[in-house]
Amino acid sequence: MCVKLNASNLYKVYSFKEAHNHYFVAEDDRRLLPANRGMNYMQEQAVNALSALNIGPVKAFNITRTLYGGFNKVGVTKNDFKNFKRDLNRYIFEFDADMMYKRLLRKKEYMPNFSMEYITTEDGILRALFWADEDAKRNFSVFGDVVSFDVTYRRNKYKMMFIPFFGIDNHNRKVTLGAAIIVNEMAETYSWLLKVFREAFGHAPPVIVTDQDPSMKKAIEDPWTEIRHMLCMWHIMDKLITKVLVLQSAIVQISKKRLCAIVWTDSILPEQFESDWATIMNDFNLVDHEWLQYGHNVRTCKKPKWSKEDASSEEGGEEADEGDEEEAVWEEIEEALDEQDQDEEDEEDREED
């Protein structure tokens, strides 16, 4: 077809041939036409299976391209893989919680020692879910003297929090004792969680370690009156610099060092602890500091029952041996918590990078 601009400033077709004299699409690019593109069953299964391994659609396409021997032999594009994954997520969006529940329920049916409990709202929305397998129960029977659990931040799209329960084995390594996801940190939710934990394992642990969350404290005190609830000293000392803002950073470091010397030990008498605490508070003018005074008032949650004073009693020998074992376990728990928090900080740094 040929056109030209006439005097009226309009285009006029002066020559037209109906027969085509060129291809609409180059032969090498015909595979990219929508009519020629389409994911087959094996490719769809590959995207679904690789997504279970945290491999996204782009990497899945690159893997498929390598297996097929080139871009031109895959039959689809990278965007087709991404669109399929998007449509798949959209399809299961309203059923993902139900899918997870049914998966765990099947495990409970075919694995007699598998425990799973959940609660929902009146509208059928998942509020909390707890599960523990046979390995977790075996770990609890051997290493369940001290159990610690902490709540992660709302890092997923559902705004739910993940709660791992763990202990420490004889190699000073963490062992999983169960897990849960919850939608809020209310005392009612924690009470339900601790109730199903006891039902799953048959009894409550002798010692449980948490942070200073008041909801956790209330939930533990109500149903588990016979256990010893201890606060994680690492979390407390880690907040010292941010809480005590009235002092210069150099002075805070000095006060923190002196505080660590009396709180990171179980080998001093209560009278000596009280005397050293009062001296530090007076030296740095922190007698009326609200946060430090609150920590001092709840010190019974941080200090085990055993001390030098117990060891000097008539039954001191036996209690001292028990105290040594508890002290060793406590130190292992603190080291494991340090490692966990350090891993979380490293992960956050990598996400920021």
CSV table of C-alpha atoms in Angstrom, one decimal, residues 27-192:
chain,number,residue,atom,x,y,z
A,27,GLU,CA,9.8,-17.4,11.7
A,28,ASP,CA,12.1,-17.4,14.8
A,29,ASP,CA,9.5,-15.4,16.7
A,30,ARG,CA,6.4,-17.4,15.9
A,31,ARG,CA,6.8,-19.3,19.1
A,32,LEU,CA,6.1,-16.1,21.0
A,33,LEU,CA,2.6,-15.6,19.6
A,34,PRO,CA,-0.1,-16.1,22.2
A,35,ALA,CA,-1.7,-18.8,19.9
A,36,ASN,CA,1.5,-20.8,20.0
A,37,ARG,CA,2.3,-20.3,23.7
A,38,GLY,CA,1.0,-22.5,26.5
A,39,MET,CA,2.3,-24.2,29.5
A,40,ASN,CA,1.9,-28.0,29.5
A,41,TYR,CA,1.0,-30.1,32.5
A,42,MET,CA,4.6,-31.0,33.4
A,43,GLN,CA,5.6,-27.3,33.4
A,44,GLU,CA,2.7,-26.4,35.7
A,45,GLN,CA,3.6,-29.2,38.1
A,46,ALA,CA,7.3,-28.0,38.1
A,47,VAL,CA,6.2,-24.5,39.1
A,48,ASN,CA,4.0,-25.8,41.8
A,49,ALA,CA,6.6,-28.3,43.2
A,50,LEU,CA,9.5,-25.8,43.1
A,51,SER,CA,7.3,-23.2,44.9
A,52,ALA,CA,7.1,-25.6,47.8
A,53,LEU,CA,10.9,-25.3,48.0
A,54,ASN,CA,10.8,-21.5,48.1
A,55,ILE,CA,11.8,-21.3,44.4
A,56,GLY,CA,10.0,-18.6,42.6
A,57,PRO,CA,8.6,-18.7,39.0
A,58,VAL,CA,11.6,-16.9,37.5
A,59,LYS,CA,14.1,-19.4,38.9
A,60,ALA,CA,11.7,-22.2,37.9
A,61,PHE,CA,11.7,-20.9,34.3
A,62,ASN,CA,15.5,-20.8,34.3
A,63,ILE,CA,15.7,-24.3,35.5
A,64,THR,CA,13.2,-25.5,32.9
A,65,ARG,CA,15.1,-23.6,30.2
A,66,THR,CA,18.3,-25.4,31.2
A,67,LEU,CA,16.6,-28.8,31.1
A,68,TYR,CA,15.0,-28.2,27.7
A,69,GLY,CA,18.2,-26.9,26.2
A,70,GLY,CA,17.4,-23.2,25.4
A,71,PHE,CA,14.7,-20.5,25.4
A,72,ASN,CA,13.3,-21.5,22.0
A,73,LYS,CA,12.6,-25.0,23.2
A,74,VAL,CA,10.6,-24.2,26.3
A,75,GLY,CA,7.5,-23.0,24.4
A,76,VAL,CA,6.6,-20.3,26.9
A,77,THR,CA,8.2,-17.2,28.3
A,78,LYS,CA,9.2,-16.1,31.8
A,79,ASN,CA,6.0,-14.0,32.1
A,80,ASP,CA,3.9,-17.1,31.5
A,81,PHE,CA,5.5,-18.8,34.5
A,82,LYS,CA,4.9,-15.7,36.6
A,83,ASN,CA,1.3,-15.4,35.5
A,84,PHE,CA,0.6,-19.1,36.2
A,85,LYS,CA,2.0,-18.7,39.7
A,86,ARG,CA,-0.1,-15.6,40.2
A,87,ASP,CA,-3.3,-17.3,39.1
A,88,LEU,CA,-2.5,-20.3,41.3
A,89,ASN,CA,-2.1,-18.1,44.4
A,90,ARG,CA,-5.3,-16.3,43.5
A,91,TYR,CA,-7.1,-19.6,43.2
A,92,ILE,CA,-6.0,-21.0,46.6
A,93,PHE,CA,-6.1,-17.6,48.4
A,94,GLU,CA,-9.5,-18.3,50.1
A,95,PHE,CA,-8.7,-22.0,50.8
A,96,ASP,CA,-5.1,-21.9,52.0
A,97,ALA,CA,-5.9,-22.1,55.7
A,98,ASP,CA,-8.3,-25.0,55.0
A,99,MET,CA,-5.7,-26.7,53.0
A,100,MET,CA,-3.2,-26.5,55.8
A,101,TYR,CA,-5.7,-27.7,58.3
A,102,LYS,CA,-6.6,-30.7,56.2
A,103,ARG,CA,-3.0,-31.6,55.6
A,104,LEU,CA,-2.3,-31.6,59.4
A,105,LEU,CA,-5.5,-33.5,60.0
A,106,ARG,CA,-4.4,-36.3,57.6
A,107,LYS,CA,-1.2,-36.5,59.5
A,108,LYS,CA,-3.1,-36.8,62.8
A,109,GLU,CA,-5.2,-39.7,61.3
A,110,TYR,CA,-2.3,-41.7,60.0
A,111,MET,CA,0.3,-40.8,62.7
A,112,PRO,CA,-1.1,-41.8,66.1
A,113,ASN,CA,1.4,-39.7,68.0
A,114,PHE,CA,0.8,-36.5,66.0
A,115,SER,CA,-1.0,-33.7,67.8
A,116,MET,CA,-2.9,-30.8,66.2
A,117,GLU,CA,-5.4,-28.3,67.6
A,118,TYR,CA,-6.9,-25.1,66.3
A,119,ILE,CA,-9.5,-22.5,67.0
A,120,THR,CA,-11.4,-20.2,64.6
A,121,THR,CA,-13.6,-17.1,64.9
A,122,GLU,CA,-17.4,-17.2,64.5
A,123,ASP,CA,-16.9,-16.5,60.8
A,124,GLY,CA,-14.6,-19.5,60.4
A,125,ILE,CA,-11.3,-17.5,60.2
A,126,LEU,CA,-8.3,-19.2,61.7
A,127,ARG,CA,-7.2,-17.7,65.1
A,128,ALA,CA,-4.6,-20.1,66.3
A,129,LEU,CA,-3.1,-23.4,65.3
A,130,PHE,CA,-0.7,-25.7,67.2
A,131,TRP,CA,1.0,-28.9,66.1
A,132,ALA,CA,3.7,-31.3,67.4
A,133,ASP,CA,4.9,-34.5,65.8
A,134,GLU,CA,6.5,-37.6,67.2
A,135,ASP,CA,10.0,-36.2,67.1
A,136,ALA,CA,8.9,-33.2,69.1
A,137,LYS,CA,7.3,-35.4,71.7
A,138,ARG,CA,10.4,-37.6,71.9
A,139,ASN,CA,12.6,-34.5,72.4
A,140,PHE,CA,10.3,-33.2,75.1
A,141,SER,CA,10.5,-36.5,77.0
A,142,VAL,CA,14.3,-36.2,77.1
A,143,PHE,CA,15.0,-32.5,77.0
A,144,GLY,CA,11.7,-31.0,78.3
A,145,ASP,CA,13.0,-29.8,81.7
A,146,VAL,CA,13.3,-26.3,80.4
A,147,VAL,CA,11.0,-25.0,77.6
A,148,SER,CA,11.3,-21.6,76.0
A,149,PHE,CA,9.1,-19.9,73.4
A,150,ASP,CA,9.0,-16.6,71.8
A,151,VAL,CA,6.8,-14.8,69.2
A,152,THR,CA,8.1,-13.7,65.9
A,153,TYR,CA,7.0,-10.4,64.3
A,154,ARG,CA,4.1,-10.3,61.8
A,155,ARG,CA,6.3,-10.8,58.8
A,156,ASN,CA,3.8,-12.7,56.5
A,157,LYS,CA,0.9,-11.4,54.4
A,158,TYR,CA,-1.6,-12.9,56.9
A,159,LYS,CA,-0.3,-10.8,59.8
A,160,MET,CA,0.0,-13.9,61.9
A,161,MET,CA,2.8,-14.7,64.4
A,162,PHE,CA,4.9,-17.9,64.5
A,163,ILE,CA,5.7,-19.4,67.9
A,164,PRO,CA,8.4,-22.1,68.1
A,165,PHE,CA,8.7,-24.1,71.3
A,166,PHE,CA,12.2,-25.4,71.9
A,167,GLY,CA,14.6,-26.8,74.5
A,168,ILE,CA,18.3,-27.6,74.7
A,169,ASP,CA,19.8,-31.0,74.2
A,170,ASN,CA,23.0,-32.3,75.8
A,171,HIS,CA,25.1,-30.9,72.9
A,172,ASN,CA,23.9,-27.4,73.7
A,173,ARG,CA,21.8,-27.2,70.5
A,174,LYS,CA,18.2,-26.2,70.1
A,175,VAL,CA,15.6,-29.0,69.7
A,176,THR,CA,12.1,-28.3,68.5
A,177,LEU,CA,9.3,-29.2,70.9
A,178,GLY,CA,6.3,-28.0,68.8
A,179,ALA,CA,5.1,-24.9,66.9
A,180,ALA,CA,2.1,-22.7,66.6
A,181,ILE,CA,0.7,-19.7,64.7
A,182,ILE,CA,-1.5,-17.1,66.4
A,183,VAL,CA,-3.3,-14.0,65.2
A,184,ASN,CA,-2.9,-11.9,68.4
A,185,GLU,CA,-1.0,-11.8,71.7
A,186,MET,CA,-3.9,-11.7,74.1
A,187,ALA,CA,-3.8,-13.7,77.3
A,188,GLU,CA,-6.8,-15.7,76.2
A,189,THR,CA,-4.9,-16.9,73.1
A,190,TYR,CA,-1.8,-17.8,75.2
A,191,SER,CA,-3.9,-19.7,77.7
A,192,TRP,CA,-5.5,-21.8,75.0
